[in-house]
DNA sequence: ATTATATTTTGAACATCATTTATTGTTTGA
DNA sequence: TCAAACAATAAATGATGTTCAAAATATAAT
């Protein structure tokens, strides 16, 4: 009776092993420059095997993005329901979470934000697309709940909370993508953290009732 | 003596013709799905000819982005030096410009924002990279000048103007990319315009001295 | 234990492009 | 009229994502 379960477990392990190899290669080369052959090599498997676990290159990439999105959501859930801090403090904790995730693995995060592109979404299987939709929606709900709390507490101006959550997420992705590419264009040092700090300061100030 | 000039002109025309074909195809298919063969077909040329005018696919794509960036900068220059409106009004005009550009050709704009990715930048010739750096820098300078004016006028809080300009640009790109991809994920209608309106409202409020 | 069946993996074949190059065609200037 | 310069082409090349028939391995049945 345990055989089937063990096989299931092994299948899941193999999947994780491929994803870990993919994470390394995508992180080092970016989506286009990474090759399935190199990922297979890193995972000590043949290229064909990758297609038994992922429909195609885009779906393998998307699975990594889903993982990091889930991680972000998990981190947010650790503090959104806390009663001892108000919405403004939660916004600051959110900012810290965002910065931590960026610093932990900048490339995977940047790749996640790039995924937000129509051409990629078209190549996903319905299941993975569904999973991505679900995960994004969870992340956005968590952010929305902070905003709503701020409005309820009379700290934030009463705008549409979903739009506000979108703007928070958009600012996060926009700052990471733009400041990082500016660094590459101008051989600057990495200002992502500082710019995120300032952006959140401005956003928070913009949210508040005067 | 005019022959050389005519040839120069024809060369420039052919370049434009290729870019126009590329614009159509990239706009319809996105970067990865668009093929050089299809672009060549659209331009009524053979694939090889494209390489006499552009080093590679990425450089052709980048040329389009430079064009739209130049257009944005041009639009900004029309009002940044006006004396009859203050910095806050200029911010609103900036927002309108951003919305107009999005509505004129969403895909080319989205592709521009996607370009802001390290892996693409590595494949550009030094000249085109230089041109892109220059153009981005021009656009950012224009935005920075609005922010600086606001600080000088005592309307905006005195933060680092360059960081503030980065945040404006990052918010623009972030909102366009995220809200558009959310639309694709959830089959929603296009909320980019409304979200940009709200984002600017919040940002402007966040900039202001209370 | 042996054989049959099912599962998993392989690696070579295939198809699709981006890019290069040898060739052809065209314009210019003498 | 012709040679040199220029421009464009079509076919070849190479890289790489993806598929598939065969091999290897594990499980189940007799």
CSV table of C-alpha atoms (C1' of nucleotides) in Angstrom, one decimal:
chain,number,residue,atom,x,y,z
A,1,UNK,CA,0.0,0.0,0.0
A,2,UNK,CA,3.0,2.3,0.7
A,3,UNK,CA,4.5,1.8,-2.7
A,4,UNK,CA,2.2,4.1,-4.5
A,5,UNK,CA,2.7,6.8,-1.9
A,6,UNK,CA,6.5,6.4,-2.1
A,7,UNK,CA,6.4,6.8,-5.8
A,8,UNK,CA,4.3,9.9,-5.5
A,9,UNK,CA,6.8,11.3,-3.1
A,10,UNK,CA,9.7,10.4,-5.4
A,11,UNK,CA,7.9,12.1,-8.3
A,12,UNK,CA,7.5,15.2,-6.2
A,13,UNK,CA,11.2,15.1,-5.3
A,14,UNK,CA,12.3,14.8,-8.9
A,15,UNK,CA,10.1,17.8,-9.7
A,16,UNK,CA,11.7,19.8,-6.9
A,17,UNK,CA,15.1,18.7,-8.1
A,18,UNK,CA,14.4,20.0,-11.6
A,19,UNK,CA,13.1,23.3,-10.2
A,20,UNK,CA,16.2,23.8,-8.1
A,21,UNK,CA,18.4,23.2,-11.1
A,22,UNK,CA,16.2,25.6,-13.2
A,23,UNK,CA,16.4,28.2,-10.4
A,24,UNK,CA,20.2,28.2,-10.6
A,25,UNK,CA,20.3,28.4,-14.4
A,26,UNK,CA,17.6,31.0,-14.9
A,27,UNK,CA,19.1,33.0,-12.1
A,28,UNK,CA,22.5,33.0,-13.8
A,29,UNK,CA,21.4,33.4,-17.4
A,30,UNK,CA,17.8,34.8,-17.5
A,31,UNK,CA,15.0,33.1,-19.3
A,32,UNK,CA,16.1,33.4,-22.9
A,33,UNK,CA,19.7,32.5,-22.4
A,34,UNK,CA,19.1,29.5,-20.2
A,35,UNK,CA,18.9,26.3,-22.1
A,36,UNK,CA,16.9,23.2,-21.3
A,37,UNK,CA,20.0,21.2,-21.9
A,38,UNK,CA,21.9,23.1,-19.3
A,39,UNK,CA,19.1,22.8,-16.8
A,40,UNK,CA,19.0,19.0,-17.5
A,41,UNK,CA,22.7,18.8,-17.0
A,42,UNK,CA,22.5,20.7,-13.7
A,43,UNK,CA,19.8,18.3,-12.6
A,44,UNK,CA,21.8,15.3,-13.8
A,45,UNK,CA,18.9,14.2,-16.1
A,46,UNK,CA,18.4,14.1,-19.8
A,47,UNK,CA,16.5,16.9,-21.5
A,48,UNK,CA,13.6,14.7,-22.4
A,49,UNK,CA,12.9,14.0,-18.7
A,50,UNK,CA,12.2,17.6,-18.0
A,51,UNK,CA,9.2,17.4,-20.3
A,52,UNK,CA,7.7,14.6,-18.2
A,53,UNK,CA,7.4,17.0,-15.4
A,54,UNK,CA,6.8,20.3,-17.1
A,55,UNK,CA,5.0,21.0,-20.3
A,56,UNK,CA,7.6,23.4,-21.6
A,57,UNK,CA,10.3,25.9,-20.7
A,58,UNK,CA,7.8,28.6,-19.9
A,59,UNK,CA,5.9,26.4,-17.5
A,60,UNK,CA,9.0,25.4,-15.7
A,61,UNK,CA,9.9,29.0,-15.3
A,62,UNK,CA,6.4,29.8,-14.1
A,63,UNK,CA,6.6,27.2,-11.5
A,64,UNK,CA,9.5,29.0,-9.9
A,65,UNK,CA,7.6,32.2,-9.9
A,66,UNK,CA,4.6,30.6,-8.3
A,67,UNK,CA,7.0,29.3,-5.6
A,68,UNK,CA,8.4,32.7,-4.8
A,69,UNK,CA,4.9,34.3,-4.9
A,70,UNK,CA,3.8,31.7,-2.4
A,71,UNK,CA,6.7,32.5,-0.2
A,72,UNK,CA,5.9,36.2,-0.3
A,73,UNK,CA,2.3,35.5,0.6
A,74,UNK,CA,3.4,33.2,3.5
A,75,UNK,CA,5.6,36.0,4.9
A,76,UNK,CA,2.8,38.5,4.7
A,77,UNK,CA,0.4,36.2,6.5
A,78,UNK,CA,2.8,36.2,9.4
A,79,UNK,CA,1.8,39.7,10.3
A,80,UNK,CA,-1.4,40.8,8.6
A,81,UNK,CA,-3.6,39.5,11.4
A,82,UNK,CA,-1.5,40.9,14.3
A,83,UNK,CA,-3.6,43.1,16.6
A,84,UNK,CA,-0.7,44.9,18.3
A,85,UNK,CA,0.4,46.9,15.2
A,86,UNK,CA,-1.7,49.3,13.1
A,87,UNK,CA,-2.0,49.5,9.3
A,88,UNK,CA,0.9,52.0,9.0
A,89,UNK,CA,3.2,49.7,10.8
A,90,UNK,CA,2.0,46.8,8.7
A,91,UNK,CA,2.9,48.8,5.6
A,92,UNK,CA,6.4,49.2,6.9
A,93,UNK,CA,6.7,45.5,7.7
A,94,UNK,CA,5.4,44.8,4.1
A,95,UNK,CA,8.1,47.0,2.8
A,96,UNK,CA,10.7,45.1,4.8
A,97,UNK,CA,9.4,41.8,3.5
A,98,UNK,CA,9.6,43.0,-0.1
A,99,UNK,CA,13.2,44.2,0.5
A,100,UNK,CA,14.1,40.8,2.1
A,101,UNK,CA,12.8,38.8,-0.8
A,102,UNK,CA,14.6,41.0,-3.3
A,103,UNK,CA,17.9,40.6,-1.4
A,104,UNK,CA,17.4,36.9,-1.0
A,105,UNK,CA,17.3,36.2,-4.7
A,106,UNK,CA,17.1,39.3,-7.0
A,107,UNK,CA,17.1,37.4,-10.3
A,108,UNK,CA,14.2,35.0,-9.4
A,109,UNK,CA,12.2,38.0,-8.3
A,110,UNK,CA,13.0,40.0,-11.5
A,111,UNK,CA,12.1,36.9,-13.5
A,112,UNK,CA,8.8,36.7,-11.7
A,113,UNK,CA,8.0,40.3,-12.7
A,114,UNK,CA,8.9,39.6,-16.2
A,115,UNK,CA,6.5,36.7,-16.3
A,116,UNK,CA,3.8,39.3,-16.1
A,117,UNK,CA,3.7,39.3,-19.8
A,118,UNK,CA,1.0,38.2,-22.2
A,119,UNK,CA,3.1,36.2,-24.5
A,120,UNK,CA,4.3,33.9,-21.7
A,121,UNK,CA,0.8,33.4,-20.2
A,122,UNK,CA,-0.5,32.1,-23.5
A,123,UNK,CA,1.9,29.1,-23.4
A,124,UNK,CA,0.8,27.7,-20.0
A,125,UNK,CA,-1.4,24.7,-19.4
A,126,UNK,CA,-4.8,25.6,-17.9
A,127,UNK,CA,-3.7,24.0,-14.6
A,128,UNK,CA,-0.6,26.0,-14.2
A,129,UNK,CA,-2.4,29.2,-15.3
A,130,UNK,CA,-5.1,28.5,-12.8
A,131,UNK,CA,-2.4,28.0,-10.1
A,132,UNK,CA,-0.7,31.2,-11.0
A,133,UNK,CA,-4.0,33.1,-10.9
A,134,UNK,CA,-4.8,31.6,-7.6
A,135,UNK,CA,-1.4,32.5,-6.1
A,136,UNK,CA,-1.4,36.0,-7.4
A,137,UNK,CA,-4.9,36.5,-6.1
A,138,UNK,CA,-3.8,35.3,-2.6
A,139,UNK,CA,-0.9,37.7,-2.6
A,140,UNK,CA,-3.1,40.6,-3.6
A,141,UNK,CA,-5.7,39.7,-1.0
A,142,UNK,CA,-3.1,39.9,1.7
A,143,UNK,CA,-2.1,43.3,0.6
A,144,UNK,CA,-5.7,44.4,0.2
A,145,UNK,CA,-6.4,43.4,3.8
A,146,UNK,CA,-3.7,45.7,5.1
A,147,UNK,CA,-5.1,48.6,3.0
A,148,UNK,CA,-8.7,47.9,4.1
A,149,UNK,CA,-7.6,47.8,7.7
A,150,UNK,CA,-5.9,51.2,7.3
A,151,UNK,CA,-9.1,52.6,5.9
A,152,UNK,CA,-11.2,51.1,8.7
A,153,UNK,CA,-8.9,52.5,11.3
A,154,UNK,CA,-9.3,55.9,9.7
A,155,UNK,CA,-5.6,56.2,8.9
A,156,UNK,CA,-5.9,55.9,5.1
A,157,UNK,CA,-8.1,57.8,2.7
A,158,UNK,CA,-11.0,55.7,1.5
A,159,UNK,CA,-10.2,54.8,-2.0
A,160,UNK,CA,-10.8,51.5,-3.7
A,161,UNK,CA,-8.7,49.1,-1.6
A,162,UNK,CA,-8.1,46.7,-4.6
A,163,UNK,CA,-6.7,49.5,-6.7
A,164,UNK,CA,-4.5,50.6,-3.8
A,165,UNK,CA,-3.2,47.0,-3.4
A,166,UNK,CA,-2.5,46.9,-7.2
A,167,UNK,CA,-0.5,50.1,-6.9
A,168,UNK,CA,1.5,48.7,-4.0
A,169,UNK,CA,2.4,45.6,-6.0
A,170,UNK,CA,3.0,47.6,-9.2
A,171,UNK,CA,5.3,50.0,-7.4
A,172,UNK,CA,7.2,47.1,-5.9
A,173,UNK,CA,7.7,45.4,-9.3
A,174,UNK,CA,8.3,48.7,-11.1
A,175,UNK,CA,11.0,49.9,-8.7
A,176,UNK,CA,12.8,46.5,-8.8
A,177,UNK,CA,12.7,46.3,-12.6
A,178,UNK,CA,13.5,49.9,-13.3
A,179,UNK,CA,16.2,50.6,-10.7
A,180,UNK,CA,17.9,47.3,-11.5
A,181,UNK,CA,18.0,48.0,-15.2
A,182,UNK,CA,19.2,51.5,-14.6
A,183,UNK,CA,22.1,49.9,-12.6
A,184,UNK,CA,22.9,47.8,-15.7
A,185,UNK,CA,22.7,50.8,-18.0
A,186,UNK,CA,24.8,53.1,-16.0
A,187,UNK,CA,27.1,50.7,-14.0
A,188,UNK,CA,25.7,52.2,-10.9
A,189,UNK,CA,25.5,50.5,-7.5
A,190,UNK,CA,22.3,48.8,-6.4
A,191,UNK,CA,19.8,51.4,-5.2
A,192,UNK,CA,16.8,49.1,-5.2
A,193,UNK,CA,16.6,49.0,-1.4
A,194,UNK,CA,16.9,52.7,-0.9
A,195,UNK,CA,14.4,53.5,-3.7
A,196,UNK,CA,11.9,51.0,-2.3
A,197,UNK,CA,12.3,52.8,1.1
A,198,UNK,CA,11.6,56.1,-0.5
A,199,UNK,CA,8.8,54.8,-2.6
A,200,UNK,CA,7.0,53.3,0.4
A,201,UNK,CA,7.5,56.5,2.4
A,202,UNK,CA,5.8,58.5,-0.4
A,203,UNK,CA,3.1,56.0,-1.0
A,204,UNK,CA,2.3,55.7,2.7
A,205,UNK,CA,2.2,59.5,3.0
A,206,UNK,CA,-0.1,59.6,-0.1
A,207,UNK,CA,-2.4,57.0,1.5
A,208,UNK,CA,-2.9,59.0,4.7
A,209,UNK,CA,-5.7,61.3,5.6
A,210,UNK,CA,-4.4,64.8,6.2
B,1,UNK,CA,26.9,65.3,-55.5
B,2,UNK,CA,23.3,64.6,-54.3
B,3,UNK,CA,23.7,60.9,-54.9
B,4,UNK,CA,25.3,60.2,-51.7
B,5,UNK,CA,22.7,62.1,-49.8
B,6,UNK,CA,19.9,60.4,-51.6
B,7,UNK,CA,21.4,57.0,-50.8
B,8,UNK,CA,21.7,58.0,-47.2
B,9,UNK,CA,18.1,59.0,-47.2
B,10,UNK,CA,17.0,55.7,-48.9
B,11,UNK,CA,19.0,53.8,-46.3
B,12,UNK,CA,17.2,55.7,-43.5
B,13,UNK,CA,13.9,55.0,-45.2
B,14,UNK,CA,14.6,51.3,-45.5
B,15,UNK,CA,15.5,51.3,-41.8
B,16,UNK,CA,12.2,52.9,-40.9
B,17,UNK,CA,10.3,50.5,-43.1
B,18,UNK,CA,11.9,47.6,-41.3
B,19,UNK,CA,11.1,49.2,-37.9
B,20,UNK,CA,7.5,49.7,-38.9
B,21,UNK,CA,7.1,46.1,-40.0
B,22,UNK,CA,8.8,45.0,-36.7
B,23,UNK,CA,6.4,47.3,-34.7
B,24,UNK,CA,3.4,45.5,-36.2
B,25,UNK,CA,4.8,42.0,-35.6
B,26,UNK,CA,6.2,42.6,-32.1
B,27,UNK,CA,3.0,44.3,-31.2
B,28,UNK,CA,0.9,41.3,-32.3
B,29,UNK,CA,3.2,38.5,-31.1
B,30,UNK,CA,5.5,39.8,-28.4
B,31,UNK,CA,9.3,39.5,-28.6
B,32,UNK,CA,9.8,35.8,-28.4
B,33,UNK,CA,7.0,34.7,-30.7
B,34,UNK,CA,7.7,37.2,-33.4
B,35,UNK,CA,10.1,35.8,-36.0
B,36,UNK,CA,12.6,37.6,-38.2
B,37,UNK,CA,11.1,35.9,-41.2
B,38,UNK,CA,7.7,37.3,-40.5
B,39,UNK,CA,9.1,40.8,-40.0
B,40,UNK,CA,11.0,40.4,-43.2
B,41,UNK,CA,7.8,39.3,-45.0
B,42,UNK,CA,5.9,42.2,-43.6
B,43,UNK,CA,8.6,44.5,-44.8
B,44,UNK,CA,8.7,42.7,-48.2
B,45,UNK,CA,12.4,41.9,-47.8
B,46,UNK,CA,14.4,38.8,-47.2
B,47,UNK,CA,15.4,37.9,-43.7
B,48,UNK,CA,19.1,38.5,-44.4
B,49,UNK,CA,18.5,42.1,-45.3
B,50,UNK,CA,17.3,42.9,-41.8
B,51,UNK,CA,20.8,42.1,-40.6
B,52,UNK,CA,22.3,44.8,-42.9
B,53,UNK,CA,20.3,47.3,-40.8
B,54,UNK,CA,20.2,45.8,-37.4
B,55,UNK,CA,22.8,43.7,-35.6
B,56,UNK,CA,20.2,41.2,-34.3
B,57,UNK,CA,16.6,40.8,-33.2
B,58,UNK,CA,17.2,42.4,-29.9
B,59,UNK,CA,18.7,45.5,-31.4
B,60,UNK,CA,15.8,45.8,-33.8
B,61,UNK,CA,13.4,45.6,-30.8
B,62,UNK,CA,15.4,48.1,-28.9
B,63,UNK,CA,15.3,50.6,-31.7
B,64,UNK,CA,11.5,50.6,-31.4
B,65,UNK,CA,11.8,51.2,-27.7
B,66,UNK,CA,14.2,54.1,-28.2
B,67,UNK,CA,11.7,55.6,-30.6
B,68,UNK,CA,8.8,55.5,-28.2
B,69,UNK,CA,11.1,56.8,-25.4
B,70,UNK,CA,12.1,59.7,-27.6
B,71,UNK,CA,8.4,60.4,-28.3
B,72,UNK,CA,7.6,60.4,-24.6
B,73,UNK,CA,10.5,62.8,-23.9
B,74,UNK,CA,9.4,65.1,-26.8
B,75,UNK,CA,5.9,65.2,-25.4
B,76,UNK,CA,7.2,66.1,-21.9
B,77,UNK,CA,9.4,68.9,-23.3
B,78,UNK,CA,6.3,70.6,-24.6
B,79,UNK,CA,5.2,71.6,-21.1
B,80,UNK,CA,8.1,71.3,-18.7
B,81,UNK,CA,9.3,74.8,-19.3
B,82,UNK,CA,5.9,76.5,-19.2
B,83,UNK,CA,5.7,79.3,-16.7
B,84,UNK,CA,1.9,79.5,-16.5
B,85,UNK,CA,1.4,76.2,-14.6
B,86,UNK,CA,3.0,75.0,-11.4
B,87,UNK,CA,4.7,71.7,-10.6
B,88,UNK,CA,1.5,70.0,-9.5
B,89,UNK,CA,-0.3,70.8,-12.7
B,90,UNK,CA,2.7,69.6,-14.6
B,91,UNK,CA,2.5,66.3,-12.7
B,92,UNK,CA,-1.0,66.0,-14.0
B,93,UNK,CA,0.0,66.8,-17.5
B,94,UNK,CA,2.7,64.2,-17.2
B,95,UNK,CA,0.1,61.6,-16.1
B,96,UNK,CA,-2.0,62.5,-19.1
B,97,UNK,CA,1.0,62.1,-21.4
B,98,UNK,CA,1.7,58.7,-19.9
B,99,UNK,CA,-1.9,57.6,-20.4
B,100,UNK,CA,-2.0,58.9,-24.0
B,101,UNK,CA,1.1,56.9,-24.9
B,102,UNK,CA,-0.3,53.8,-23.4
B,103,UNK,CA,-3.5,54.1,-25.2
B,104,UNK,CA,-1.8,54.9,-28.5
B,105,UNK,CA,0.1,51.6,-28.6
B,106,UNK,CA,-0.1,49.5,-25.4
B,107,UNK,CA,2.0,46.6,-26.8
B,108,UNK,CA,5.0,48.7,-27.8
B,109,UNK,CA,5.0,50.4,-24.4
B,110,UNK,CA,4.8,47.1,-22.6
B,111,UNK,CA,7.6,45.8,-24.8
B,112,UNK,CA,9.7,48.8,-23.8
B,113,UNK,CA,9.2,48.1,-20.2
B,114,UNK,CA,10.2,44.5,-20.7
B,115,UNK,CA,13.4,45.6,-22.4
B,116,UNK,CA,14.5,46.8,-19.0
B,117,UNK,CA,16.0,43.4,-18.4
B,118,UNK,CA,19.6,42.6,-18.1
B,119,UNK,CA,19.7,39.7,-20.5
B,120,UNK,CA,18.6,41.8,-23.4
B,121,UNK,CA,20.9,44.7,-22.7
B,122,UNK,CA,23.9,42.3,-22.9
B,123,UNK,CA,23.2,41.7,-26.6
B,124,UNK,CA,23.2,45.2,-27.8
B,125,UNK,CA,26.0,46.9,-29.8
B,126,UNK,CA,27.8,49.6,-27.8
B,127,UNK,CA,26.3,52.3,-30.1
B,128,UNK,CA,22.7,51.2,-29.5
B,129,UNK,CA,23.3,50.7,-25.8
B,130,UNK,CA,24.8,54.2,-25.7
B,131,UNK,CA,21.7,55.6,-27.5
B,132,UNK,CA,19.4,53.8,-25.2
B,133,UNK,CA,21.3,55.1,-22.1
B,134,UNK,CA,21.2,58.6,-23.6
B,135,UNK,CA,17.5,58.5,-24.3
B,136,UNK,CA,16.5,57.0,-21.0
B,137,UNK,CA,18.6,59.7,-19.3
B,138,UNK,CA,16.8,62.4,-21.3
B,139,UNK,CA,13.4,61.1,-20.3
B,140,UNK,CA,14.4,60.9,-16.6
B,141,UNK,CA,16.0,64.4,-16.7
B,142,UNK,CA,12.7,65.8,-17.9
B,143,UNK,CA,10.8,64.1,-15.1
B,144,UNK,CA,13.5,65.2,-12.6
B,145,UNK,CA,13.1,68.8,-13.7
B,146,UNK,CA,9.4,68.8,-12.8
B,147,UNK,CA,10.1,67.3,-9.4
B,148,UNK,CA,12.9,69.8,-8.7
B,149,UNK,CA,10.6,72.6,-9.7
B,150,UNK,CA,8.0,71.4,-7.2
B,151,UNK,CA,10.6,71.3,-4.5
B,152,UNK,CA,11.8,74.8,-5.4
B,153,UNK,CA,8.2,76.1,-5.4
B,154,UNK,CA,7.8,74.7,-1.8
B,155,UNK,CA,5.0,72.4,-3.0
B,156,UNK,CA,6.9,69.1,-2.7
B,157,UNK,CA,8.9,67.8,0.3
B,158,UNK,CA,12.6,68.0,-0.3
B,159,UNK,CA,13.7,64.4,-1.0
B,160,UNK,CA,16.3,63.4,-3.6
B,161,UNK,CA,14.7,64.5,-6.9
B,162,UNK,CA,16.4,61.8,-9.0
B,163,UNK,CA,15.0,59.1,-6.7
B,164,UNK,CA,11.6,60.7,-7.0
B,165,UNK,CA,11.8,60.7,-10.8
B,166,UNK,CA,12.8,57.1,-10.7
B,167,UNK,CA,9.8,56.3,-8.6
B,168,UNK,CA,7.5,58.1,-11.0
B,169,UNK,CA,8.9,56.2,-13.9
B,170,UNK,CA,8.9,52.9,-12.0
B,171,UNK,CA,5.2,53.5,-11.0
B,172,UNK,CA,4.3,54.1,-14.6
B,173,UNK,CA,6.0,50.9,-15.8
B,174,UNK,CA,4.9,48.9,-12.9
B,175,UNK,CA,1.2,49.8,-13.2
B,176,UNK,CA,1.2,49.3,-16.9
B,177,UNK,CA,2.8,45.9,-16.7
B,178,UNK,CA,1.0,44.6,-13.6
B,179,UNK,CA,-2.5,45.8,-14.4
B,180,UNK,CA,-2.2,44.6,-18.0
B,181,UNK,CA,-1.1,41.2,-16.9
B,182,UNK,CA,-3.8,41.0,-14.3
B,183,UNK,CA,-6.3,41.7,-17.1
B,184,UNK,CA,-4.9,38.7,-19.0
B,185,UNK,CA,-5.0,36.5,-15.9
B,186,UNK,CA,-8.5,37.3,-14.9
B,187,UNK,CA,-10.2,38.3,-18.2
B,188,UNK,CA,-10.9,41.6,-16.7
B,189,UNK,CA,-11.4,44.8,-18.6
B,190,UNK,CA,-8.5,47.3,-19.0
B,191,UNK,CA,-8.1,49.2,-15.8
B,192,UNK,CA,-4.7,50.7,-16.7
B,193,UNK,CA,-6.0,54.2,-17.2
B,194,UNK,CA,-8.0,54.3,-13.9
B,195,UNK,CA,-5.1,52.7,-11.9
B,196,UNK,CA,-2.7,55.2,-13.3
B,197,UNK,CA,-5.0,58.1,-12.3
B,198,UNK,CA,-5.2,56.7,-8.8
B,199,UNK,CA,-1.5,56.0,-8.6
B,200,UNK,CA,-0.6,59.6,-9.6
B,201,UNK,CA,-3.2,61.0,-7.2
B,202,UNK,CA,-1.5,59.0,-4.3
B,203,UNK,CA,2.0,59.8,-5.5
B,204,UNK,CA,1.2,63.5,-5.8
B,205,UNK,CA,-0.3,63.5,-2.4
B,206,UNK,CA,2.7,61.7,-1.1
B,207,UNK,CA,5.0,64.3,-2.6
B,208,UNK,CA,3.3,67.3,-1.1
B,209,UNK,CA,4.3,69.1,2.1
B,210,UNK,CA,1.5,68.9,4.7
C,1,DA,C1',12.0,-17.3,-9.4
C,2,DT,C1',10.4,-16.1,-13.7
C,3,DT,C1',7.8,-13.7,-16.7
C,4,DA,C1',4.7,-10.1,-18.0
C,5,DT,C1',3.2,-5.5,-17.3
C,6,DA,C1',3.7,-0.8,-16.1
C,7,DT,C1',6.6,3.1,-15.2
C,8,DT,C1',10.5,6.0,-15.9
C,9,DT,C1',14.3,7.6,-18.4
C,10,DT,C1',17.0,8.2,-22.2
C,11,DG,C1',19.2,10.3,-26.3
C,12,DA,C1',18.8,10.7,-30.8
C,13,DA,C1',15.7,12.7,-34.3
C,14,DC,C1',12.9,16.7,-35.6
C,15,DA,C1',11.4,21.3,-36.3
C,16,DT,C1',11.9,25.9,-35.7
C,17,DC,C1',14.1,29.8,-35.9
C,18,DA,C1',18.2,33.5,-35.5
C,19,DT,C1',22.2,34.4,-38.0
C,20,DT,C1',25.9,33.9,-41.6
C,21,DT,C1',27.7,33.6,-46.1
C,22,DA,C1',28.3,32.9,-51.0
C,23,DT,C1',26.0,34.5,-54.8
C,24,DT,C1',23.3,37.4,-57.7
C,25,DG,C1',21.5,41.8,-59.0
C,26,DT,C1',21.8,46.8,-59.3
C,27,DT,C1',23.8,51.4,-59.3
C,28,DT,C1',27.6,54.5,-59.9
C,29,DG,C1',31.5,56.8,-62.0
C,30,DA,C1',35.0,56.5,-65.5
D,1,DT,C1',30.8,49.8,-71.9
D,2,DC,C1',32.8,48.2,-68.0
D,3,DA,C1',34.7,47.7,-63.5
D,4,DA,C1',34.1,48.8,-58.8
D,5,DA,C1',30.9,49.5,-55.0
D,6,DC,C1',26.8,48.7,-53.0
D,7,DA,C1',22.5,46.2,-51.8
D,8,DA,C1',19.6,42.3,-51.5
D,9,DT,C1',18.8,37.5,-51.7
D,10,DA,C1',18.4,32.6,-50.9
D,11,DA,C1',20.4,28.9,-49.2
D,12,DA,C1',23.3,27.0,-45.5
D,13,DT,C1',24.5,26.7,-40.6
D,14,DG,C1',24.0,26.2,-35.9
D,15,DA,C1',21.6,26.5,-31.7
D,16,DT,C1',18.0,24.9,-29.1
D,17,DG,C1',13.1,23.7,-27.7
D,18,DT,C1',10.4,19.6,-28.1
D,19,DT,C1',9.0,14.8,-29.4
D,20,DC,C1',9.3,9.9,-29.6
D,21,DA,C1',10.8,5.2,-30.2
D,22,DA,C1',13.6,2.3,-27.6
D,23,DA,C1',16.0,1.0,-23.3
D,24,DA,C1',16.2,0.5,-18.5
D,25,DT,C1',14.0,-0.2,-14.3
D,26,DA,C1',10.5,-1.3,-11.0
D,27,DT,C1',6.3,-3.8,-9.8
D,28,DA,C1',2.9,-7.5,-10.1
D,29,DA,C1',1.4,-12.0,-11.3
D,30,DT,C1',1.9,-16.8,-11.8
